[in-house]
PDB file of C-alpha atoms in Angstrom:
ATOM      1  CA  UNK A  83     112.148 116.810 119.866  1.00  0.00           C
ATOM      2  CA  UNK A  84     109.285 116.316 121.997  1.00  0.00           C
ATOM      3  CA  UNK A  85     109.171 114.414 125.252  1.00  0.00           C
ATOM      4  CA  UNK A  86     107.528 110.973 123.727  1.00  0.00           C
ATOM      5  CA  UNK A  87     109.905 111.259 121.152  1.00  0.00           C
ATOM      6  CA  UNK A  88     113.315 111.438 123.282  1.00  0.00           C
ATOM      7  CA  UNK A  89     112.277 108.911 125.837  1.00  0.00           C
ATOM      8  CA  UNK A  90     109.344 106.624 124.575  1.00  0.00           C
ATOM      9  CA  UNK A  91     106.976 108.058 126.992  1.00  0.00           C
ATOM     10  CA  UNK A  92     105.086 111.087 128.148  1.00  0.00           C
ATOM     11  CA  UNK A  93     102.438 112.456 130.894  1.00  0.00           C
ATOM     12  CA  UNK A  94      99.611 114.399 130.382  1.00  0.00           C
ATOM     13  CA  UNK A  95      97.137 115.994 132.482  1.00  0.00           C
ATOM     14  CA  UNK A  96      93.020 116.936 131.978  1.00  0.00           C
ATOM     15  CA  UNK A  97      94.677 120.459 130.790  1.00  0.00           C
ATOM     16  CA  UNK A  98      96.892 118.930 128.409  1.00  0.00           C
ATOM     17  CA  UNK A  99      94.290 116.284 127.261  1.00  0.00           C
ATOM     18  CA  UNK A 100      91.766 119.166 126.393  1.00  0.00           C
ATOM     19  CA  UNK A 101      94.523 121.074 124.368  1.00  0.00           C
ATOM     20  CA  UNK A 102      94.475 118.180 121.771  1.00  0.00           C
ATOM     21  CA  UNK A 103      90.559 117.070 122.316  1.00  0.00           C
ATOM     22  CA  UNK A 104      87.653 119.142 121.768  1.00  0.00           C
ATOM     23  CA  UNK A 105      84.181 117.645 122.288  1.00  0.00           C
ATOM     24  CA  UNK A 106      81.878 116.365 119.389  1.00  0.00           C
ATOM     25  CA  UNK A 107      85.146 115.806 117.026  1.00  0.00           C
ATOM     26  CA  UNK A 108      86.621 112.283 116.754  1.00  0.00           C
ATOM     27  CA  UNK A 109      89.758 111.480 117.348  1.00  0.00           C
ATOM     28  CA  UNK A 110      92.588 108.955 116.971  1.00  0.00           C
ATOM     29  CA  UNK A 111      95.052 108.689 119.154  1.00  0.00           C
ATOM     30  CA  UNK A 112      98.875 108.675 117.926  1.00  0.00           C
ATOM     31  CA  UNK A 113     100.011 106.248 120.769  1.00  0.00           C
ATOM     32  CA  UNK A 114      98.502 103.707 122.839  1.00  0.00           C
ATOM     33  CA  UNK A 115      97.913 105.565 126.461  1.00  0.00           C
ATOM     34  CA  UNK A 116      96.310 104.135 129.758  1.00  0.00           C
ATOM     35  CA  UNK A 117      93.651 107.650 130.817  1.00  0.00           C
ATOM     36  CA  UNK A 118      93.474 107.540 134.715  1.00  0.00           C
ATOM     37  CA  UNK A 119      90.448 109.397 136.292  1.00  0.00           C
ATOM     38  CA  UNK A 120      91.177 110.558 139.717  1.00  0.00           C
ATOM     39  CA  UNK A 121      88.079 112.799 140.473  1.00  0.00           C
ATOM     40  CA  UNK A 122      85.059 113.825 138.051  1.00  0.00           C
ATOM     41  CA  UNK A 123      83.604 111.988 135.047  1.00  0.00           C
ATOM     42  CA  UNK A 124      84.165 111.812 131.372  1.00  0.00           C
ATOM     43  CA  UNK A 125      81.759 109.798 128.722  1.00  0.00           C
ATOM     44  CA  UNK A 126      83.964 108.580 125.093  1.00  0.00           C
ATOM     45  CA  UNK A 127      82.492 107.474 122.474  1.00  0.00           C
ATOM     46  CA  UNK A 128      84.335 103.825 121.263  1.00  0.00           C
ATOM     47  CA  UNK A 129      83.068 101.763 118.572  1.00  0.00           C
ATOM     48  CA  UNK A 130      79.860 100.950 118.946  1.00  0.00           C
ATOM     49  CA  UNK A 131      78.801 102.294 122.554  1.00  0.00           C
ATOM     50  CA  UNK A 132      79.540 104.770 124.817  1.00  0.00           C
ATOM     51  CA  UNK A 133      82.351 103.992 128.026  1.00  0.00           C
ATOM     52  CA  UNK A 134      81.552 105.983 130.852  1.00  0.00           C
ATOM     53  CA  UNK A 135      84.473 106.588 133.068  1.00  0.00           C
ATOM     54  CA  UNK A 136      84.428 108.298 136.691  1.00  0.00           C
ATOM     55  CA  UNK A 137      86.571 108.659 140.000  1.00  0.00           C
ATOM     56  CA  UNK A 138      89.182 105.835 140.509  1.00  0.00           C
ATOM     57  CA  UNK A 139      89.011 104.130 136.821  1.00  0.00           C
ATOM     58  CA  UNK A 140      90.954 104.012 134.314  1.00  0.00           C
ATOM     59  CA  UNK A 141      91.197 102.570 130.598  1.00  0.00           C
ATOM     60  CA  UNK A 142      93.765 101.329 127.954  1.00  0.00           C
ATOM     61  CA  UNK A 143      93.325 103.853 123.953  1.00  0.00           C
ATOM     62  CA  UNK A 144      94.582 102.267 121.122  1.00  0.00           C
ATOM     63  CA  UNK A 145      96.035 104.526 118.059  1.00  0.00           C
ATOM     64  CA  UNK A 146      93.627 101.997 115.980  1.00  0.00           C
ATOM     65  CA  UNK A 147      90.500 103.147 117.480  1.00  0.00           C
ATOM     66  CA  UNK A 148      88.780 105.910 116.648  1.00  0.00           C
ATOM     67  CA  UNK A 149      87.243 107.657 120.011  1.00  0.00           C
ATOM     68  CA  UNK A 150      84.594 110.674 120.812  1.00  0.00           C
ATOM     69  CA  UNK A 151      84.630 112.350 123.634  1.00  0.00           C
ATOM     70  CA  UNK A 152      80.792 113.269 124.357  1.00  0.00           C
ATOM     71  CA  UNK A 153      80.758 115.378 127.978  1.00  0.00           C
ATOM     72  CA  UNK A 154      83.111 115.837 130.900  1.00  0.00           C
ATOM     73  CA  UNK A 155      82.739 117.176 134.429  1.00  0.00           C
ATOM     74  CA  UNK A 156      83.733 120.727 135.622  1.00  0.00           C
ATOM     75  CA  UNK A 157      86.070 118.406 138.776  1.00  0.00           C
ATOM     76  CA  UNK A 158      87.427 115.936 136.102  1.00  0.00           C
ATOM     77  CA  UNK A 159      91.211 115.451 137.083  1.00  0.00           C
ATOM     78  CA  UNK A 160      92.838 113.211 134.769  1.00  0.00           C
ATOM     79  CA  UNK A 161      96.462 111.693 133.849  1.00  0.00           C
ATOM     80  CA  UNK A 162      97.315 110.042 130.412  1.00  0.00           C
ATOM     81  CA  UNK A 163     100.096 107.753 130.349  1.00  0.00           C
ATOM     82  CA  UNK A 164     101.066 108.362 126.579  1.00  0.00           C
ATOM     83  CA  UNK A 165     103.978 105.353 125.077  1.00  0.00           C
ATOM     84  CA  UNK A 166     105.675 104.121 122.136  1.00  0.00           C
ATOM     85  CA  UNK A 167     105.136 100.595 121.576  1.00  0.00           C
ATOM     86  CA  UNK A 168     108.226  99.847 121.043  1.00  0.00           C
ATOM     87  CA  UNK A 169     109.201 101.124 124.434  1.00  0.00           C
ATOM     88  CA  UNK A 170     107.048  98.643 126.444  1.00  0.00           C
ATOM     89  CA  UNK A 171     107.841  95.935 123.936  1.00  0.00           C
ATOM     90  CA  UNK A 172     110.605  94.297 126.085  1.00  0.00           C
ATOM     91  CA  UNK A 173     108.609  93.886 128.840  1.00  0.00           C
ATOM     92  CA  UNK A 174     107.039  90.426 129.412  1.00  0.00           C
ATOM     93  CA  UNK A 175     104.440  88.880 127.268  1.00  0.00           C
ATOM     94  CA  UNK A 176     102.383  88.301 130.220  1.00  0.00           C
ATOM     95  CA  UNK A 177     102.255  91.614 130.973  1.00  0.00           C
ATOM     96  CA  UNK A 178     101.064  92.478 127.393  1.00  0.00           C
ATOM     97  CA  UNK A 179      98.536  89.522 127.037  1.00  0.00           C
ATOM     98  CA  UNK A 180      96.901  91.187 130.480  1.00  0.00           C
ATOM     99  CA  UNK A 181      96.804  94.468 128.511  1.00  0.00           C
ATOM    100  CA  UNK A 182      95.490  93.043 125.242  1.00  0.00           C
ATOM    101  CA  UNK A 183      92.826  91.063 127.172  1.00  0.00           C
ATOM    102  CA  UNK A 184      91.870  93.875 129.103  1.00  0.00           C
ATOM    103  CA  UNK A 185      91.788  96.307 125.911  1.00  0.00           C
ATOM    104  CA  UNK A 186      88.994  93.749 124.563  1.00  0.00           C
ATOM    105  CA  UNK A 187      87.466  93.406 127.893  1.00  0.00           C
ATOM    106  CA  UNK A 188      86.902  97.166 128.276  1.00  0.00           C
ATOM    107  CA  UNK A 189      84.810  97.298 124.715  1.00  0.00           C
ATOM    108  CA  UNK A 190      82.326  95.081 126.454  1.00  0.00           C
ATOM    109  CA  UNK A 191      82.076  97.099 129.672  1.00  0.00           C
ATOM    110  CA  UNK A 192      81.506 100.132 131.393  1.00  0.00           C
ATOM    111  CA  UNK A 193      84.628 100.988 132.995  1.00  0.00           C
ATOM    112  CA  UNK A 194      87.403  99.428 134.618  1.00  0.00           C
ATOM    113  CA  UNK A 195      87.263 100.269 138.434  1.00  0.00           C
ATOM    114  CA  UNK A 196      90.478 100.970 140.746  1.00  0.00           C
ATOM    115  CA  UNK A 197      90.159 100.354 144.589  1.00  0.00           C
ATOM    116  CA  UNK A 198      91.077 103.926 145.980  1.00  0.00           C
ATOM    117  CA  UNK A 199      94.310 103.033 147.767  1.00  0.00           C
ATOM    118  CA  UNK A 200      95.409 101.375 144.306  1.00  0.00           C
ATOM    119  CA  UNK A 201      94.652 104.616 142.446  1.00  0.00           C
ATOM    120  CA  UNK A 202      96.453 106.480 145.163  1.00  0.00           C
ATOM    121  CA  UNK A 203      99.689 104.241 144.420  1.00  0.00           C
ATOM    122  CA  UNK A 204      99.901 104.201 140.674  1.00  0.00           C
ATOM    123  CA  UNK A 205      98.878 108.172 140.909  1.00  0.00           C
ATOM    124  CA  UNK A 206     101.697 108.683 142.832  1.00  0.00           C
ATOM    125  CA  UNK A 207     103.787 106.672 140.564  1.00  0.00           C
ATOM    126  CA  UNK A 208     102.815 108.479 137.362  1.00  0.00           C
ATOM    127  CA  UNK A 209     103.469 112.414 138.837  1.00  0.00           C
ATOM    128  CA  UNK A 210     106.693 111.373 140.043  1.00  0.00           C
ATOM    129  CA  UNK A 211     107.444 109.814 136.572  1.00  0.00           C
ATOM    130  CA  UNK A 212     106.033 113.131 134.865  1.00  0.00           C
ATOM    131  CA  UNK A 213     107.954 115.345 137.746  1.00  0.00           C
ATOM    132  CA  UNK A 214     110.981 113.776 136.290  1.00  0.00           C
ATOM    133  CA  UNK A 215     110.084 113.848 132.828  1.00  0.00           C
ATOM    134  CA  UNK A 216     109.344 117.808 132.849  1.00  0.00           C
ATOM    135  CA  UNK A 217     112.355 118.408 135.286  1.00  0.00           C
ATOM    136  CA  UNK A 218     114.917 120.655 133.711  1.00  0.00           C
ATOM    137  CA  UNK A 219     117.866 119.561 136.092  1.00  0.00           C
ATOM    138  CA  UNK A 220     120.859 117.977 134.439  1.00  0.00           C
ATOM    139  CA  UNK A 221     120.819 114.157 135.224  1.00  0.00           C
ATOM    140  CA  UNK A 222     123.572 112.163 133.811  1.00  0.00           C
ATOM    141  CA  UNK A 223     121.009 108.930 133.779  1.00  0.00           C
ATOM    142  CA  UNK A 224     117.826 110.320 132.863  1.00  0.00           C
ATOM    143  CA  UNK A 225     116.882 108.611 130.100  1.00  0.00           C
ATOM    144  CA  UNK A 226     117.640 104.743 132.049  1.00  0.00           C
ATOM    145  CA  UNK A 227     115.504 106.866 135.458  1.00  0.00           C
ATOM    146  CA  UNK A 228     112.271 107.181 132.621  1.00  0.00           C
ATOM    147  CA  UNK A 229     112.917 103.887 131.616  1.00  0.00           C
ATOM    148  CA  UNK A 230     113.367 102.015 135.483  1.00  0.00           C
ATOM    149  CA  UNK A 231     110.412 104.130 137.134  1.00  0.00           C
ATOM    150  CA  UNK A 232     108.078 103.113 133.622  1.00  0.00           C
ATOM    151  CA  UNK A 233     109.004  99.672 134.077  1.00  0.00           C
ATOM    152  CA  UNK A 234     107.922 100.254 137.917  1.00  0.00           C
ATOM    153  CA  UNK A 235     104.849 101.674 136.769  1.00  0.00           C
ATOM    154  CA  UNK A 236     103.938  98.965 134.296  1.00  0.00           C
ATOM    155  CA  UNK A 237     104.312  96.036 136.671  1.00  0.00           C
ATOM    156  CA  UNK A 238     101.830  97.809 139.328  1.00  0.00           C
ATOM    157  CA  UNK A 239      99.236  97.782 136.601  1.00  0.00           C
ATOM    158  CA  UNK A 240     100.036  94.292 135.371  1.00  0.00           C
ATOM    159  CA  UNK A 241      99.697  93.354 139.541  1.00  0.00           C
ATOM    160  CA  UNK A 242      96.160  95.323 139.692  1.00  0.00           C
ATOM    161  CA  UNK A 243      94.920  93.784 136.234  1.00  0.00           C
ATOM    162  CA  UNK A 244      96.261  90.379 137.120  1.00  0.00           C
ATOM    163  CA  UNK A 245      94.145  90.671 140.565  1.00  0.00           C
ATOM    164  CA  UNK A 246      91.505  92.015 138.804  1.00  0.00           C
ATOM    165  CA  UNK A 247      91.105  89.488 135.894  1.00  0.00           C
ATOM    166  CA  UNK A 248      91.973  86.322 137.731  1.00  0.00           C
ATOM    167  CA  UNK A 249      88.920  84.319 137.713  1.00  0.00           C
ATOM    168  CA  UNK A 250      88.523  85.388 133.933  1.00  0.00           C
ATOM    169  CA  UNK A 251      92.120  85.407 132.432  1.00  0.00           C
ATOM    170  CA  UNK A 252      92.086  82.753 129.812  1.00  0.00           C
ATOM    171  CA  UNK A 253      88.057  82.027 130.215  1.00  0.00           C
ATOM    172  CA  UNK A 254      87.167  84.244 126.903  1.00  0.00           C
ATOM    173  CA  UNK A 255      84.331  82.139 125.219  1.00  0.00           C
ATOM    174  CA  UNK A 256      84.328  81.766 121.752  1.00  0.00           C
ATOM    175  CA  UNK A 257      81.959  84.403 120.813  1.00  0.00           C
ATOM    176  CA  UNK A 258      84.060  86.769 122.408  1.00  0.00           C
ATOM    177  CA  UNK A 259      86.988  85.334 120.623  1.00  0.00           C
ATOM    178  CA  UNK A 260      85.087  85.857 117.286  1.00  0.00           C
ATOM    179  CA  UNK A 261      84.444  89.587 118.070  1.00  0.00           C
ATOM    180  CA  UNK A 262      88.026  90.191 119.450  1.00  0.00           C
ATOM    181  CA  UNK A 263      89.271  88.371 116.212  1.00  0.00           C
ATOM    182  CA  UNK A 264      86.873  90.471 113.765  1.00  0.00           C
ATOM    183  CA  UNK A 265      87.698  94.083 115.346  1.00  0.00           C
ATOM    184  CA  UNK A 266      91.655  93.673 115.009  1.00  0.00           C
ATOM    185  CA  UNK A 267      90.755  92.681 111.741  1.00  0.00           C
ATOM    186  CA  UNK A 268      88.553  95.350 110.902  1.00  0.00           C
ATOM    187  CA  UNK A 269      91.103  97.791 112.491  1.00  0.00           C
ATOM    188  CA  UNK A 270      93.914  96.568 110.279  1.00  0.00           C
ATOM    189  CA  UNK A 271      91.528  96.618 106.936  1.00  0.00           C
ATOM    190  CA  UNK A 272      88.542  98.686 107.331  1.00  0.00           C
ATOM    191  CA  UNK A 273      90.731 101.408 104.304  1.00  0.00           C
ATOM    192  CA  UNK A 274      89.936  98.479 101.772  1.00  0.00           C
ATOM    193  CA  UNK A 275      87.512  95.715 102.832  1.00  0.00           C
ATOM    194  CA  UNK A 276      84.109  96.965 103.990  1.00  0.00           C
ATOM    195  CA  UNK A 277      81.974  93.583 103.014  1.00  0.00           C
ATOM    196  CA  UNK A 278      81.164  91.022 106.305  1.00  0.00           C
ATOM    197  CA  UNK A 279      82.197  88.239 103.589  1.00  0.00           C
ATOM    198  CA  UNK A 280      85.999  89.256 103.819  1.00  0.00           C
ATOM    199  CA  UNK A 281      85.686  89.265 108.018  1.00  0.00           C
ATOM    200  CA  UNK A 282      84.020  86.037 108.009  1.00  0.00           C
ATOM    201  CA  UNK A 283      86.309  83.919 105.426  1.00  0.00           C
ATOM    202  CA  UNK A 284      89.335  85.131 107.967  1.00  0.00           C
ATOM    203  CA  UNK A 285      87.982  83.258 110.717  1.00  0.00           C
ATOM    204  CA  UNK A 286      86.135  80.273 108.199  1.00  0.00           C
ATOM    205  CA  UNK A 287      82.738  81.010 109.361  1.00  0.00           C
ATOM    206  CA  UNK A 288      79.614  82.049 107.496  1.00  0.00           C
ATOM    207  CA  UNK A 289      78.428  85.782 106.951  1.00  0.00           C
ATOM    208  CA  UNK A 290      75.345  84.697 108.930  1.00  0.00           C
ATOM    209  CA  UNK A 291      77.247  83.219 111.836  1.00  0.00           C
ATOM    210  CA  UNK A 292      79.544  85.939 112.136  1.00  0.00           C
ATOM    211  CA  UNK A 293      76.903  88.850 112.240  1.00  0.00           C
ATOM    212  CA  UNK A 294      74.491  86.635 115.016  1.00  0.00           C
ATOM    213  CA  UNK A 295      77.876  86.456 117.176  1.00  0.00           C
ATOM    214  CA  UNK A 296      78.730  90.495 116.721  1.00  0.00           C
ATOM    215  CA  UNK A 297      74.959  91.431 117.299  1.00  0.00           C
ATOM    216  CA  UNK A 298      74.567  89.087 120.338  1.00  0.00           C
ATOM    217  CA  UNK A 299      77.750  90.698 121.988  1.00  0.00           C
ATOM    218  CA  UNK A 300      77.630  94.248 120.647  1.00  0.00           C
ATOM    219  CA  UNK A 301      74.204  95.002 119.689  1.00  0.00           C
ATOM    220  CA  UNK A 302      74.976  95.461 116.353  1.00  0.00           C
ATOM    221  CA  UNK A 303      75.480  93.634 113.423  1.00  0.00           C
ATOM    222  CA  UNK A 304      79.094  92.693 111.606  1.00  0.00           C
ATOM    223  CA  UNK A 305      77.472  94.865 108.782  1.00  0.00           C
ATOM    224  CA  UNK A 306      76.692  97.940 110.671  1.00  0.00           C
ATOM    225  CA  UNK A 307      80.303  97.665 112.796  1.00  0.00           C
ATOM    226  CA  UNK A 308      82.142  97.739 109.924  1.00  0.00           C
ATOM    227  CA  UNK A 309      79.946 100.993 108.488  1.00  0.00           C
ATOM    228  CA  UNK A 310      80.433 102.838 111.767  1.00  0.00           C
ATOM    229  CA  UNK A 311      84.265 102.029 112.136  1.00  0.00           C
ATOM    230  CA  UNK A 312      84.516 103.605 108.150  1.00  0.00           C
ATOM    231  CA  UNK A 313      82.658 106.094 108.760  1.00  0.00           C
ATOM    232  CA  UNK A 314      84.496 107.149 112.262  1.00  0.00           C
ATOM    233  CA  UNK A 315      87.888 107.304 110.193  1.00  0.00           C
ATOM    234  CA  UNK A 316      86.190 109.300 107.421  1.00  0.00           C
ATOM    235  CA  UNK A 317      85.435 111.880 110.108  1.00  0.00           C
ATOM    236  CA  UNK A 318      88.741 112.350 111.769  1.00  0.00           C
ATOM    237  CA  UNK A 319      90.328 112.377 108.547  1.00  0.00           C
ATOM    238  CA  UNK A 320      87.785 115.323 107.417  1.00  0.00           C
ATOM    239  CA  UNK A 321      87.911 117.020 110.824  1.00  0.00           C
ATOM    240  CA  UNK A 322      92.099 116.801 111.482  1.00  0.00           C
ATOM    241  CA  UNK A 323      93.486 116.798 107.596  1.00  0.00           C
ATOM    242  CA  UNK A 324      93.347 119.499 104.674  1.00  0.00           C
ATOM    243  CA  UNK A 325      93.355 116.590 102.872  1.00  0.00           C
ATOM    244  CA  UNK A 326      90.722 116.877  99.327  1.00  0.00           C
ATOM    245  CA  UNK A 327      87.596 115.037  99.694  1.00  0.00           C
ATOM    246  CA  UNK A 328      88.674 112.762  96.933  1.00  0.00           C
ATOM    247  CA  UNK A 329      91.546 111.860  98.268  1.00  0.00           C
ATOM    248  CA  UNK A 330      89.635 110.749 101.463  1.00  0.00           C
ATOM    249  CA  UNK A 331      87.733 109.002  99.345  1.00  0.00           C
ATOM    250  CA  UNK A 332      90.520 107.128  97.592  1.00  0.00           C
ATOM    251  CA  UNK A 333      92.240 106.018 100.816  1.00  0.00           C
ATOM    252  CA  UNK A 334      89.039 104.254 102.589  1.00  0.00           C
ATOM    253  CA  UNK A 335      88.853 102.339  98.955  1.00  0.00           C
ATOM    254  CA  UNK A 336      86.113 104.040  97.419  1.00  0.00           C
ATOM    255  CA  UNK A 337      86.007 103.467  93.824  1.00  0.00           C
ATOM    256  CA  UNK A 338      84.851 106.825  93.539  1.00  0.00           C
ATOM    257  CA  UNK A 339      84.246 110.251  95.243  1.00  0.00           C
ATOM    258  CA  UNK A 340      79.757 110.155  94.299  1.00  0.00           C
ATOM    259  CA  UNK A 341      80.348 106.026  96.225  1.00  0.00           C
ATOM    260  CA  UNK A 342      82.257 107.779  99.110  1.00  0.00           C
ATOM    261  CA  UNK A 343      79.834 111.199  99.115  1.00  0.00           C
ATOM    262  CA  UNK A 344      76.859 108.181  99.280  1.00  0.00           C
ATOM    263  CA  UNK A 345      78.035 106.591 101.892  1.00  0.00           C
ATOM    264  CA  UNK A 346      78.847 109.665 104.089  1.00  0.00           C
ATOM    265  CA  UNK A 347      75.523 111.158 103.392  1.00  0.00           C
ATOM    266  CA  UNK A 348      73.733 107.483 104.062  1.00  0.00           C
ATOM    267  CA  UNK A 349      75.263 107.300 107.863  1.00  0.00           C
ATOM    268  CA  UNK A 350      75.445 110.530 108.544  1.00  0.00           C
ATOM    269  CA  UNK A 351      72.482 112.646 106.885  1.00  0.00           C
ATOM    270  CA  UNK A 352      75.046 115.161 105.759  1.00  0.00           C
ATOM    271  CA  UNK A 353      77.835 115.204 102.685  1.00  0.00           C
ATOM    272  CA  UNK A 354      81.768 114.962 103.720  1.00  0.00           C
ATOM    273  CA  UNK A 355      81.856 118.172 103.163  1.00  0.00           C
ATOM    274  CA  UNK A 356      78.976 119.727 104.950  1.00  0.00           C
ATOM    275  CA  UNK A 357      80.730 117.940 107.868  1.00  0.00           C
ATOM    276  CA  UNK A 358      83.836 119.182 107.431  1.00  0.00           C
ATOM    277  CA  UNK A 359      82.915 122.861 106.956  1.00  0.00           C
ATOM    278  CA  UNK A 360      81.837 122.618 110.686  1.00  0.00           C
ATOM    279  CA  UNK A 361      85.086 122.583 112.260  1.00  0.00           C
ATOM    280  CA  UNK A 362      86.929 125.023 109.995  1.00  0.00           C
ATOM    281  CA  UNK A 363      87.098 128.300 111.550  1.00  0.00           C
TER     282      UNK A 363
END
């Protein structure tokens, strides 16, 4: 049983985070994770733009986001807070609306930036929680330590995202509403629904109102959003599954493998499988 497994959260450092990542491959991640950077710099690839991310930042990954990571510095030092859901799920919904807000915030932005003597806190905070996590010493309570010096964790980022967000907690305008709206959606039914009609009738607005909104605040239309968020799960399921082709095909509702192979080849200038043979050794 691994470590996330036994008690809902784990710790990871740039070593560890390189293990599971290589560069150029997409990637999902399994749990929702706040990535601190203490020194160095590391560019991802997230939706539709690049978030560049360097000494005293951090950001909040989502298992429903696909991510890329495009370069990293030789002095990148790095921690990953890795959690189950339903391990932070009793804490209090303000502290999750902070985190959902600044989730959406973070698509829009560069980075979010730490003052140093807040980085050297929660850094603190997180080795201590992974010293105790990868000690081997008997302790009678270990599991309710994890779970008290999380909690402890948690509420320093709520404080430093509270701070941080004050003057725009609650101030989202409605375009950004619209956008926050249509990439949950599109995260929960990009496998079936790839046409900008289905997006907009969830929110009752027109096809043309919806893509001016997502091209004013992403620079990119609801149209090519959706085709980019398709065709980023088409590649991590060809890069990190044996899985056949048609198969792919069949579970990002295709009606067929030539429609999928299209479609691929369209975005990508290549066939699924020209793509995948690049990453088989």
């Amino acid at each position: 049983m691994s470590v996330l497994e036994k008690f809902g959260v784990e710790i990871f450092t740039q070593h560890n985070i390189f293990e599971r990542i290589a560069t150029d491959k997409p990637f999902r991640p399994d749990n929702p994770a706040f990535i601190f950077i203490k020194t160095g710099s590391i560019r991802l690839r997230q939706h539709f733009r690049d978030l560049e991310l360097s000494a005293n930042m951090f950001m909040v990954t989502d298992p429903q986001t696909v991510y890329e990571m495009i370069s990293v510095s030789e002095d990148f030092q790095s921690r990953m807070v890795s959690y189950k859901r339903d391990f932070i799920s009793t804490l209090s919904l303000k502290f999750n609306r902070l985190i959902t807000y600044r989730y959406f915030r973070q698509q829009m932005n560069i980075g979010v930036p730490f003052q140093a003597d807040e980085m050297e806190v929660v850094w603190k905070s997180v080795n201590f929680l992974k010293y105790i996590l990868d000690s081997e010493t008997e302790m009678t309570y270990k599991k309710e330590i994890v779970e008290h010096l999380f909690s402890v964790f948690c509420y320093q980022m709520a404080g430093i995202i509270s701070k941080e967000d004050s003057s725009a907690m609650n101030q989202m305008s409605r375009q950004e509403e619209i956008v926050f709206i249509f990439l949950n959606d599109l995260a929960l039914h990009h496998q079936k629904e790839r046409s900008v009609e289905f997006y907009a009738e969830r929110q009752f607005v027109t096809t043309r109102h919806l893509s001016a909104v997502v091209k004013e605040v992403t620079g990119k239309s609801a149209g090519q959003v959706i085709a980019l968020i398709v065709m980023n799960e088409a590649k991590v399921l060809l890069n990190s599954s044996s899985k056949p082709v048609s198969e792919i095909s069949s579970m990002l509702g295709f009606s067929d493998l030539y429609s999928f192979s299209h479609f691929f080849k369209k975005h990508s200038g290549e066939s699924p499988s020209q793509y995948r043979n690049q990453f088989e050794s």
